mmCIF file of N, CA, C and O in Angstrom:
data_model
loop_
_atom_site.group_PDB
_atom_site.id
_atom_site.type_symbol
_atom_site.label_atom_id
_atom_site.label_comp_id
_atom_site.label_asym_id
_atom_site.label_seq_id
_atom_site.Cartn_x
_atom_site.Cartn_y
_atom_site.Cartn_z
ATOM 1 N N MET X 9 52.931 112.179 100.093
ATOM 2 C CA MET X 9 53.245 113.211 98.979
ATOM 3 C C MET X 9 52.784 112.553 97.615
ATOM 4 O O MET X 9 52.757 111.531 97.322
ATOM 5 N N ILE X 10 52.523 113.440 96.935
ATOM 6 C CA ILE X 10 52.222 113.196 95.502
ATOM 7 C C ILE X 10 53.044 112.724 94.596
ATOM 8 O O ILE X 10 53.903 113.340 94.155
ATOM 9 N N SER X 11 52.677 111.354 93.709
ATOM 10 C CA SER X 11 53.707 111.056 92.883
ATOM 11 C C SER X 11 53.678 111.864 91.729
ATOM 12 O O SER X 11 52.820 112.276 91.077
ATOM 13 N N ALA X 12 54.886 112.305 91.048
ATOM 14 C CA ALA X 12 55.140 113.389 89.975
ATOM 15 C C ALA X 12 54.391 112.718 88.720
ATOM 16 O O ALA X 12 54.000 113.338 87.913
ATOM 17 N N GLY X 13 54.194 111.437 88.499
ATOM 18 C CA GLY X 13 53.653 110.754 87.593
ATOM 19 C C GLY X 13 52.058 111.058 87.465
ATOM 20 O O GLY X 13 51.584 111.137 86.501
ATOM 21 N N LEU X 14 51.565 111.467 88.649
ATOM 22 C CA LEU X 14 50.452 111.517 88.575
ATOM 23 C C LEU X 14 49.871 112.705 87.888
ATOM 24 O O LEU X 14 48.576 113.296 87.511
ATOM 25 N N LEU X 15 50.764 114.032 87.990
ATOM 26 C CA LEU X 15 50.313 115.620 87.928
ATOM 27 C C LEU X 15 50.991 115.599 86.051
ATOM 28 O O LEU X 15 51.912 116.304 85.879
ATOM 29 N N LYS X 16 50.013 115.405 85.354
ATOM 30 C CA LYS X 16 50.072 115.055 84.039
ATOM 31 C C LYS X 16 49.539 116.506 83.140
ATOM 32 O O LYS X 16 50.045 116.690 82.088
ATOM 33 N N GLU X 17 49.179 116.954 83.716
ATOM 34 C CA GLU X 17 48.156 118.331 82.936
ATOM 35 C C GLU X 17 48.926 119.719 83.686
ATOM 36 O O GLU X 17 49.129 119.826 84.817
ATOM 37 N N ARG X 18 48.785 120.557 82.671
ATOM 38 C CA ARG X 18 49.883 122.023 82.894
ATOM 39 C C ARG X 18 48.673 123.076 83.113
ATOM 40 O O ARG X 18 47.709 123.129 82.242
ATOM 41 N N ILE X 19 48.424 123.470 84.198
ATOM 42 C CA ILE X 19 47.375 124.538 84.317
ATOM 43 C C ILE X 19 48.055 125.919 85.068
ATOM 44 O O ILE X 19 49.174 125.668 85.450
ATOM 45 N N THR X 20 47.395 126.718 84.683
ATOM 46 C CA THR X 20 47.756 128.249 84.901
ATOM 47 C C THR X 20 46.694 129.187 85.737
ATOM 48 O O THR X 20 45.324 129.075 85.604
ATOM 49 N N PHE X 21 47.049 129.421 86.856
ATOM 50 C CA PHE X 21 46.288 129.991 87.716
ATOM 51 C C PHE X 21 46.251 131.831 87.507
ATOM 52 O O PHE X 21 47.305 132.304 87.236
ATOM 53 N N LEU X 22 45.084 132.564 87.293
ATOM 54 C CA LEU X 22 45.046 133.857 86.757
ATOM 55 C C LEU X 22 44.528 134.632 87.833
ATOM 56 O O LEU X 22 43.386 134.232 88.849
ATOM 57 N N GLN X 23 45.057 135.734 88.048
ATOM 58 C CA GLN X 23 44.649 136.799 89.127
ATOM 59 C C GLN X 23 43.954 138.104 88.498
ATOM 60 O O GLN X 23 44.168 138.111 87.671
ATOM 61 N N ALA X 24 43.100 138.493 89.012
ATOM 62 C CA ALA X 24 42.147 140.022 88.490
ATOM 63 C C ALA X 24 43.059 140.734 88.921
ATOM 64 O O ALA X 24 43.742 141.271 89.584
ATOM 65 N N GLU X 25 42.905 141.723 87.580
ATOM 66 C CA GLU X 25 43.736 143.096 87.590
ATOM 67 C C GLU X 25 42.814 144.180 87.305
ATOM 68 O O GLU X 25 41.862 143.954 86.180
ATOM 69 N N THR X 26 42.263 145.066 88.122
ATOM 70 C CA THR X 26 41.325 146.148 87.446
ATOM 71 C C THR X 26 42.183 147.179 87.014
ATOM 72 O O THR X 26 43.056 147.749 87.916
ATOM 73 N N MET X 27 41.895 147.762 86.145
ATOM 74 C CA MET X 27 42.476 149.071 85.504
ATOM 75 C C MET X 27 41.205 149.775 84.680
ATOM 76 O O MET X 27 40.194 149.676 84.994
ATOM 77 N N GLN X 28 41.696 151.402 84.745
ATOM 78 C CA GLN X 28 40.698 152.290 84.097
ATOM 79 C C GLN X 28 41.185 152.462 82.967
ATOM 80 O O GLN X 28 41.907 152.599 82.345
ATOM 81 N N ASN X 29 39.971 152.426 81.964
ATOM 82 C CA ASN X 29 40.552 153.084 80.391
ATOM 83 C C ASN X 29 40.052 154.298 80.322
ATOM 84 O O ASN X 29 40.070 155.173 81.020
ATOM 85 N N ASP X 30 40.007 154.697 78.872
ATOM 86 C CA ASP X 30 40.031 156.004 78.461
ATOM 87 C C ASP X 30 39.175 156.835 79.145
ATOM 88 O O ASP X 30 39.074 158.093 78.971
ATOM 89 N N PHE X 31 37.797 156.043 79.197
ATOM 90 C CA PHE X 31 36.422 156.684 79.468
ATOM 91 C C PHE X 31 36.496 156.768 81.115
ATOM 92 O O PHE X 31 35.365 157.191 81.565
ATOM 93 N N GLY X 32 37.237 156.206 81.941
ATOM 94 C CA GLY X 32 37.220 156.318 83.165
ATOM 95 C C GLY X 32 36.481 154.917 83.736
ATOM 96 O O GLY X 32 36.327 154.953 84.703
ATOM 97 N N GLU X 33 36.400 154.053 82.903
ATOM 98 C CA GLU X 33 35.529 152.908 83.289
ATOM 99 C C GLU X 33 36.334 151.732 83.968
ATOM 100 O O GLU X 33 37.649 151.710 83.428
ATOM 101 N N GLN X 34 35.928 150.838 85.097
ATOM 102 C CA GLN X 34 36.597 149.925 85.303
ATOM 103 C C GLN X 34 36.921 148.916 84.692
ATOM 104 O O GLN X 34 35.458 148.141 84.447
ATOM 105 N N VAL X 35 37.801 148.410 84.339
ATOM 106 C CA VAL X 35 38.029 147.247 83.396
ATOM 107 C C VAL X 35 38.870 146.150 84.067
ATOM 108 O O VAL X 35 39.565 146.223 84.436
ATOM 109 N N GLN X 36 38.213 144.513 83.794
ATOM 110 C CA GLN X 36 39.066 143.743 84.810
ATOM 111 C C GLN X 36 39.606 142.794 84.119
ATOM 112 O O GLN X 36 38.930 142.210 82.904
ATOM 113 N N THR X 37 40.940 142.513 83.680
ATOM 114 C CA THR X 37 41.493 141.238 83.255
ATOM 115 C C THR X 37 42.323 140.671 84.030
ATOM 116 O O THR X 37 42.289 140.768 85.299
ATOM 117 N N TRP X 38 42.257 139.380 83.268
ATOM 118 C CA TRP X 38 42.775 138.262 84.037
ATOM 119 C C TRP X 38 44.152 138.116 83.746
ATOM 120 O O TRP X 38 44.522 137.470 82.594
ATOM 121 N N LYS X 39 45.361 137.988 84.594
ATOM 122 C CA LYS X 39 46.657 138.103 84.420
ATOM 123 C C LYS X 39 47.242 136.788 84.919
ATOM 124 O O LYS X 39 46.854 136.051 86.069
ATOM 125 N N PRO X 40 47.949 135.954 84.251
ATOM 126 C CA PRO X 40 48.854 134.671 85.093
ATOM 127 C C PRO X 40 49.445 135.140 85.816
ATOM 128 O O PRO X 40 50.459 135.915 85.939
ATOM 129 N N VAL X 41 49.374 134.233 86.833
ATOM 130 C CA VAL X 41 50.287 134.432 88.040
ATOM 131 C C VAL X 41 51.136 133.394 88.504
ATOM 132 O O VAL X 41 52.389 133.293 89.264
ATOM 133 N N TYR X 42 50.953 131.889 88.336
ATOM 134 C CA TYR X 42 51.378 130.742 88.630
ATOM 135 C C TYR X 42 51.129 129.964 87.642
ATOM 136 O O TYR X 42 49.603 129.550 87.370
ATOM 137 N N CYS X 43 51.842 129.032 87.256
ATOM 138 C CA CYS X 43 51.697 127.778 86.604
ATOM 139 C C CYS X 43 52.145 126.485 86.847
ATOM 140 O O CYS X 43 53.406 126.655 88.181
ATOM 141 N N CYS X 44 51.636 125.320 87.072
ATOM 142 C CA CYS X 44 51.950 124.220 87.593
ATOM 143 C C CYS X 44 51.476 123.096 87.101
ATOM 144 O O CYS X 44 50.600 122.847 86.402
ATOM 145 N N ARG X 45 51.964 121.948 87.570
ATOM 146 C CA ARG X 45 51.582 120.282 86.957
ATOM 147 C C ARG X 45 50.415 120.153 87.898
ATOM 148 O O ARG X 45 50.258 120.176 89.267
ATOM 149 N N ALA X 46 49.215 119.441 87.471
ATOM 150 C CA ALA X 46 48.206 118.964 88.212
ATOM 151 C C ALA X 46 47.981 117.900 87.461
ATOM 152 O O ALA X 46 47.577 117.331 86.546
ATOM 153 N N ASP X 47 46.571 117.285 88.501
ATOM 154 C CA ASP X 47 45.846 116.065 88.068
ATOM 155 C C ASP X 47 44.431 116.555 87.331
ATOM 156 O O ASP X 47 44.239 117.089 88.867
ATOM 157 N N VAL X 48 43.734 116.411 86.212
ATOM 158 C CA VAL X 48 42.546 116.942 86.351
ATOM 159 C C VAL X 48 41.446 115.998 85.737
ATOM 160 O O VAL X 48 41.764 115.234 85.199
ATOM 161 N N LYS X 49 40.395 116.079 86.737
ATOM 162 C CA LYS X 49 39.563 114.836 86.490
ATOM 163 C C LYS X 49 38.144 115.530 86.388
ATOM 164 O O LYS X 49 37.887 116.707 87.092
ATOM 165 N N PHE X 50 37.243 115.169 85.500
ATOM 166 C CA PHE X 50 36.094 115.677 85.435
ATOM 167 C C PHE X 50 35.275 115.005 86.741
ATOM 168 O O PHE X 50 35.281 113.819 86.638
ATOM 169 N N SER X 51 34.238 115.772 87.092
ATOM 170 C CA SER X 51 33.195 115.398 88.174
ATOM 171 C C SER X 51 32.315 114.488 87.470
ATOM 172 O O SER X 51 31.802 114.554 86.449
ATOM 173 N N LYS X 52 32.021 113.129 88.079
ATOM 174 C CA LYS X 52 31.447 112.381 87.341
ATOM 175 C C LYS X 52 29.944 112.374 88.191
ATOM 176 O O LYS X 52 29.966 112.399 89.283
ATOM 177 N N GLY X 53 28.663 112.118 87.291
ATOM 178 C CA GLY X 53 27.494 111.980 87.996
ATOM 179 C C GLY X 53 26.747 113.112 88.521
ATOM 180 O O GLY X 53 25.608 112.928 89.233
ATOM 181 N N SER X 54 27.357 114.138 88.413
ATOM 182 C CA SER X 54 26.827 115.525 88.873
ATOM 183 C C SER X 54 26.020 116.181 87.819
ATOM 184 O O SER X 54 26.126 116.234 86.835
ATOM 185 N N ARG X 55 24.805 116.443 88.204
ATOM 186 C CA ARG X 55 23.741 116.801 87.333
ATOM 187 C C ARG X 55 22.826 117.376 88.163
ATOM 188 O O ARG X 55 22.526 117.356 89.394
ATOM 189 N N ALA X 56 22.327 118.527 87.378
ATOM 190 C CA ALA X 56 21.192 119.291 88.444
ATOM 191 C C ALA X 56 19.966 119.998 87.649
ATOM 192 O O ALA X 56 20.179 119.804 86.628
ATOM 193 N N ILE X 57 18.982 120.517 88.526
ATOM 194 C CA ILE X 57 17.790 120.784 87.847
ATOM 195 C C ILE X 57 17.739 122.336 88.306
ATOM 196 O O ILE X 57 18.040 122.827 89.139
ATOM 197 N N LEU X 58 17.725 123.027 87.167
ATOM 198 C CA LEU X 58 17.514 124.552 87.369
ATOM 199 C C LEU X 58 16.376 125.072 86.493
ATOM 200 O O LEU X 58 16.367 124.841 85.270
ATOM 201 N N ALA X 59 15.495 125.760 87.145
ATOM 202 C CA ALA X 59 14.595 126.342 86.559
ATOM 203 C C ALA X 59 13.743 125.334 85.931
ATOM 204 O O ALA X 59 13.123 125.136 84.506
ATOM 205 N N GLY X 60 13.544 123.838 86.520
ATOM 206 C CA GLY X 60 12.640 123.016 85.591
ATOM 207 C C GLY X 60 13.195 122.198 84.658
ATOM 208 O O GLY X 60 13.192 121.145 83.860
ATOM 209 N N GLU X 61 14.657 122.585 84.131
ATOM 210 C CA GLU X 61 15.512 121.521 83.283
ATOM 211 C C GLU X 61 16.822 121.288 83.754
ATOM 212 O O GLU X 61 17.215 121.618 84.479
ATOM 213 N N VAL X 62 16.884 120.150 82.996
ATOM 214 C CA VAL X 62 18.091 119.282 83.575
ATOM 215 C C VAL X 62 19.273 119.581 82.808
ATOM 216 O O VAL X 62 19.462 119.380 81.460
ATOM 217 N N TRP X 63 20.368 119.881 83.420
ATOM 218 C CA TRP X 63 21.616 120.125 82.851
ATOM 219 C C TRP X 63 22.920 119.412 83.612
ATOM 220 O O TRP X 63 22.902 119.148 84.452
ATOM 221 N N ASN X 64 23.900 119.289 82.784
ATOM 222 C CA ASN X 64 25.197 118.628 83.629
ATOM 223 C C ASN X 64 26.225 119.511 83.770
ATOM 224 O O ASN X 64 26.797 120.170 82.392
ATOM 225 N N PRO X 65 26.366 120.224 84.795
ATOM 226 C CA PRO X 65 27.568 121.026 85.583
ATOM 227 C C PRO X 65 28.877 121.004 84.879
ATOM 228 O O PRO X 65 29.224 119.225 85.129
ATOM 229 N N THR X 66 29.661 121.427 84.016
ATOM 230 C CA THR X 66 31.207 120.911 83.756
ATOM 231 C C THR X 66 31.934 121.179 84.852
ATOM 232 O O THR X 66 32.466 122.708 84.895
ATOM 233 N N SER X 67 31.891 120.658 86.294
ATOM 234 C CA SER X 67 32.994 120.754 86.957
ATOM 235 C C SER X 67 34.278 119.616 86.972
ATOM 236 O O SER X 67 34.044 118.865 86.591
ATOM 237 N N VAL X 68 35.358 120.201 87.643
ATOM 238 C CA VAL X 68 36.499 119.364 87.427
ATOM 239 C C VAL X 68 37.122 119.664 88.706
ATOM 240 O O VAL X 68 36.950 120.190 89.605
ATOM 241 N N VAL X 69 37.616 118.639 88.850
ATOM 242 C CA VAL X 69 38.540 118.244 90.631
ATOM 243 C C VAL X 69 40.081 118.293 89.853
ATOM 244 O O VAL X 69 40.472 117.444 89.672
ATOM 245 N N ILE X 70 40.512 119.203 90.651
ATOM 246 C CA ILE X 70 42.140 119.269 90.304
ATOM 247 C C ILE X 70 42.928 119.109 91.454
ATOM 248 O O ILE X 70 42.315 119.532 92.841
ATOM 249 N N THR X 71 43.844 118.299 91.314
ATOM 250 C CA THR X 71 44.973 118.137 92.701
ATOM 251 C C THR X 71 46.422 118.387 92.140
ATOM 252 O O THR X 71 46.375 118.137 91.146
ATOM 253 N N CYS X 72 46.872 119.125 92.979
ATOM 254 C CA CYS X 72 48.272 119.489 92.983
ATOM 255 C C CYS X 72 48.906 120.160 94.330
ATOM 256 O O CYS X 72 48.113 119.713 95.122
ATOM 257 N N ARG X 73 50.208 120.220 93.967
ATOM 258 C CA ARG X 73 50.979 120.326 94.908
ATOM 259 C C ARG X 73 50.584 121.548 96.078
ATOM 260 O O ARG X 73 50.275 122.604 95.458
ATOM 261 N N LEU X 74 50.580 121.758 97.291
ATOM 262 C CA LEU X 74 50.324 122.742 98.095
ATOM 263 C C LEU X 74 51.153 123.664 97.602
ATOM 264 O O LEU X 74 52.197 123.635 97.816
ATOM 265 N N ASN X 75 50.452 125.017 97.752
ATOM 266 C CA ASN X 75 51.566 126.556 97.147
ATOM 267 C C ASN X 75 50.318 127.476 98.028
ATOM 268 O O ASN X 75 49.495 127.445 97.862
ATOM 269 N N CYS X 76 51.370 128.662 98.630
ATOM 270 C CA CYS X 76 50.848 129.489 99.174
ATOM 271 C C CYS X 76 50.310 130.549 98.070
ATOM 272 O O CYS X 76 49.432 131.290 98.508
ATOM 273 N N ARG X 77 50.632 130.567 97.101
ATOM 274 C CA ARG X 77 50.162 131.587 96.071
ATOM 275 C C ARG X 77 48.994 131.404 95.277
ATOM 276 O O ARG X 77 48.375 131.959 94.697
ATOM 277 N N ILE X 78 48.330 130.140 95.784
ATOM 278 C CA ILE X 78 46.985 129.737 95.137
ATOM 279 C C ILE X 78 45.841 130.304 96.326
ATOM 280 O O ILE X 78 45.851 130.227 97.410
ATOM 281 N N ASN X 79 44.886 131.149 95.805
ATOM 282 C CA ASN X 79 43.555 131.191 96.638
ATOM 283 C C ASN X 79 42.163 131.283 95.786
ATOM 284 O O ASN X 79 42.278 131.290 94.894
ATOM 285 N N ALA X 80 41.332 131.439 96.693
ATOM 286 C CA ALA X 80 39.752 131.415 95.846
ATOM 287 C C ALA X 80 39.489 132.284 94.827
ATOM 288 O O ALA X 80 38.715 132.051 94.412
ATOM 289 N N ARG X 81 39.955 133.416 95.023
ATOM 290 C CA ARG X 81 39.717 134.478 94.304
ATOM 291 C C ARG X 81 40.349 134.334 92.775
ATOM 292 O O ARG X 81 39.916 135.455 92.024
ATOM 293 N N GLN X 82 40.862 133.742 92.675
ATOM 294 C CA GLN X 82 41.463 133.136 91.266
ATOM 295 C C GLN X 82 40.839 132.519 90.322
ATOM 296 O O GLN X 82 40.133 131.912 90.630
ATOM 297 N N ARG X 83 41.157 132.506 89.112
ATOM 298 C CA ARG X 83 40.974 131.655 87.920
ATOM 299 C C ARG X 83 41.925 130.393 87.737
ATOM 300 O O ARG X 83 42.889 130.731 87.575
ATOM 301 N N ILE X 84 41.385 129.542 86.898
ATOM 302 C CA ILE X 84 42.001 128.874 86.259
ATOM 303 C C ILE X 84 42.167 128.290 85.185
ATOM 304 O O ILE X 84 40.889 128.166 84.513
ATOM 305 N N LYS X 85 43.066 128.313 84.290
ATOM 306 C CA LYS X 85 43.290 128.267 82.895
ATOM 307 C C LYS X 85 43.784 126.764 82.486
ATOM 308 O O LYS X 85 44.732 126.748 82.852
ATOM 309 N N TRP X 86 43.139 126.024 81.633
ATOM 310 C CA TRP X 86 43.337 124.675 81.315
ATOM 311 C C TRP X 86 42.866 124.028 80.041
ATOM 312 O O TRP X 86 41.609 124.504 80.039
ATOM 313 N N ALA X 87 43.420 124.059 79.169
ATOM 314 C CA ALA X 87 42.941 123.214 77.839
ATOM 315 C C ALA X 87 42.098 124.021 77.115
ATOM 316 O O ALA X 87 40.854 123.948 76.730
ATOM 317 N N GLU X 88 42.589 125.530 77.191
ATOM 318 C CA GLU X 88 41.874 126.705 76.593
ATOM 319 C C GLU X 88 40.673 126.897 77.063
ATOM 320 O O GLU X 88 39.834 127.692 76.751
ATOM 321 N N ASN X 89 40.283 126.598 78.238
ATOM 322 C CA ASN X 89 39.063 126.848 79.033
ATOM 323 C C ASN X 89 39.291 127.536 80.587
ATOM 324 O O ASN X 89 40.434 127.392 81.050
ATOM 325 N N SER X 90 38.398 128.622 81.030
ATOM 326 C CA SER X 90 38.762 128.980 82.299
ATOM 327 C C SER X 90 37.947 128.410 83.092
ATOM 328 O O SER X 90 36.380 128.259 82.712
ATOM 329 N N TYR X 91 38.242 128.707 84.315
ATOM 330 C CA TYR X 91 37.324 127.504 85.632
ATOM 331 C C TYR X 91 37.374 128.775 86.645
ATOM 332 O O TYR X 91 38.398 129.460 86.923
ATOM 333 N N THR X 92 36.069 128.964 87.380
ATOM 334 C CA THR X 92 36.331 129.759 88.669
ATOM 335 C C THR X 92 36.256 128.593 89.721
ATOM 336 O O THR X 92 35.691 127.539 89.734
ATOM 337 N N ILE X 93 37.195 128.907 90.758
ATOM 338 C CA ILE X 93 37.444 128.112 91.935
ATOM 339 C C ILE X 93 36.238 128.396 92.641
ATOM 340 O O ILE X 93 35.700 129.253 93.200
ATOM 341 N N ALA X 94 35.515 126.818 93.183
ATOM 342 C CA ALA X 94 34.387 126.786 94.034
ATOM 343 C C ALA X 94 35.004 126.437 95.440
ATOM 344 O O ALA X 94 34.246 127.136 96.461
ATOM 345 N N SER X 95 35.988 125.531 95.461
ATOM 346 C CA SER X 95 36.758 125.401 96.722
ATOM 347 C C SER X 95 37.834 124.965 96.509
ATOM 348 O O SER X 95 38.423 124.183 95.718
ATOM 349 N N ILE X 96 38.670 125.284 97.718
ATOM 350 C CA ILE X 96 40.206 124.874 97.930
ATOM 351 C C ILE X 96 40.095 123.845 99.184
ATOM 352 O O ILE X 96 39.933 124.460 100.229
ATOM 353 N N ASN X 97 40.439 122.798 98.985
ATOM 354 C CA ASN X 97 40.570 121.838 100.396
ATOM 355 C C ASN X 97 42.133 121.154 100.185
ATOM 356 O O ASN X 97 42.774 120.319 99.740
ATOM 357 N N PRO X 98 43.200 121.962 101.306
ATOM 358 C CA PRO X 98 44.573 121.762 101.559
ATOM 359 C C PRO X 98 44.550 120.440 102.430
ATOM 360 O O PRO X 98 43.607 120.060 103.329
ATOM 361 N N ASP X 99 45.300 119.356 102.190
ATOM 362 C CA ASP X 99 45.523 118.370 102.576
ATOM 363 C C ASP X 99 47.171 118.171 103.019
ATOM 364 O O ASP X 99 48.020 118.077 102.286
ATOM 365 N N SER X 100 47.452 118.436 104.614
ATOM 366 C CA SER X 100 48.718 118.733 104.906
ATOM 367 C C SER X 100 49.466 117.100 104.946
ATOM 368 O O SER X 100 50.676 117.173 105.050
ATOM 369 N N SER X 101 48.690 116.114 105.056
ATOM 370 C CA SER X 101 49.257 114.778 105.385
ATOM 371 C C SER X 101 50.236 114.781 104.154
ATOM 372 O O SER X 101 51.434 114.151 103.986
ATOM 373 N N ASP X 102 49.588 114.844 102.830
ATOM 374 C CA ASP X 102 50.564 114.555 101.649
ATOM 375 C C ASP X 102 51.066 116.240 100.954
ATOM 376 O O ASP X 102 51.468 116.092 99.667
ATOM 377 N N ARG X 103 50.637 117.004 101.480
ATOM 378 C CA ARG X 103 51.097 118.520 101.027
ATOM 379 C C ARG X 103 50.195 118.669 99.701
ATOM 380 O O ARG X 103 51.215 118.946 98.734
ATOM 381 N N SER X 104 49.073 118.592 99.572
ATOM 382 C CA SER X 104 48.368 118.650 98.368
ATOM 383 C C SER X 104 47.163 119.485 98.359
ATOM 384 O O SER X 104 46.491 119.511 99.878
ATOM 385 N N LEU X 105 46.614 119.782 97.546
ATOM 386 C CA LEU X 105 45.344 120.735 97.214
ATOM 387 C C LEU X 105 44.594 120.004 96.242
ATOM 388 O O LEU X 105 44.918 119.860 95.370
ATOM 389 N N THR X 106 43.312 120.010 96.925
ATOM 390 C CA THR X 106 42.135 119.637 95.982
ATOM 391 C C THR X 106 41.107 120.479 95.838
ATOM 392 O O THR X 106 40.639 121.341 96.549
ATOM 393 N N ILE X 107 41.074 120.992 94.283
ATOM 394 C CA ILE X 107 40.641 122.095 94.149
ATOM 395 C C ILE X 107 39.322 121.891 93.238
ATOM 396 O O ILE X 107 39.273 121.050 92.339
ATOM 397 N N ILE X 108 38.088 122.586 93.625
ATOM 398 C CA ILE X 108 36.810 121.856 92.811
ATOM 399 C C ILE X 108 36.862 123.135 91.954
ATOM 400 O O ILE X 108 36.476 124.286 92.752
ATOM 401 N N ALA X 109 36.490 123.257 90.636
ATOM 402 C CA ALA X 109 36.358 124.168 89.547
ATOM 403 C C ALA X 109 35.195 124.254 88.739
ATOM 404 O O ALA X 109 34.863 123.112 88.387
ATOM 405 N N ASP X 110 34.591 125.131 88.431
ATOM 406 C CA ASP X 110 33.524 125.244 87.358
ATOM 407 C C ASP X 110 33.585 125.775 85.925
ATOM 408 O O ASP X 110 34.494 127.286 86.167
ATOM 409 N N LEU X 111 33.309 125.544 84.921
ATOM 410 C CA LEU X 111 33.412 125.964 83.907
ATOM 411 C C LEU X 111 33.124 127.385 83.717
ATOM 412 O O LEU X 111 31.665 127.815 84.083
ATOM 413 N N ILE X 112 33.742 128.533 83.167
ATOM 414 C CA ILE X 112 33.073 129.823 82.597
ATOM 415 C C ILE X 112 32.597 129.657 81.312
ATOM 416 O O ILE X 112 33.745 129.654 80.575
ATOM 417 N N ASN X 113 31.531 129.922 81.045
ATOM 418 C CA ASN X 113 30.913 129.961 79.723
ATOM 419 C C ASN X 113 31.475 131.456 79.075
ATOM 420 O O ASN X 113 31.083 132.701 79.469
ATOM 421 N N GLU X 114 32.454 131.512 78.288
ATOM 422 C CA GLU X 114 33.212 132.615 77.447
ATOM 423 C C GLU X 114 32.787 132.505 76.133
ATOM 424 O O GLU X 114 33.541 133.118 75.626
ATOM 425 N N ASN X 115 31.804 132.448 75.832
ATOM 426 C CA ASN X 115 31.418 132.472 74.237
ATOM 427 C C ASN X 115 31.494 133.506 73.355
ATOM 428 O O ASN X 115 32.213 133.337 72.406
ATOM 429 N N ASN X 116 31.097 134.570 73.923
ATOM 430 C CA ASN X 116 31.217 136.091 73.867
ATOM 431 C C ASN X 116 30.708 135.777 72.170
ATOM 432 O O ASN X 116 31.480 136.826 71.269
ATOM 433 N N GLY X 117 29.622 135.484 72.330
ATOM 434 C CA GLY X 117 28.943 135.340 70.849
ATOM 435 C C GLY X 117 29.763 135.004 69.318
ATOM 436 O O GLY X 117 29.113 135.327 68.366
ATOM 437 N N ARG X 118 30.726 134.045 69.447
ATOM 438 C CA ARG X 118 31.302 133.325 68.497
ATOM 439 C C ARG X 118 30.343 132.049 67.994
ATOM 440 O O ARG X 118 29.518 131.419 68.598
#
């Protein structure tokens, strides 16, 4: 079992919701579906080379309690940033989930 003192961060799981606007266009929004406490750590030493350019991806490793409402099609909101879930690894021995998530760049021209 995970110690409650280790779960210091508050994260929110977001589910995609597709609607049609006035022009008939499909618009996708992300609605909160579940909030919980978690331990969030940045991945250390991860570095990638893409198109000859070295960059440091902003991945996080999230540990939370096992819950059937969490799936890989969701996003995670934490510290005013959104993350896409890369993998979910359940551990039934201590009833925890280890989630690896990547930062979504939502700059939108700001």
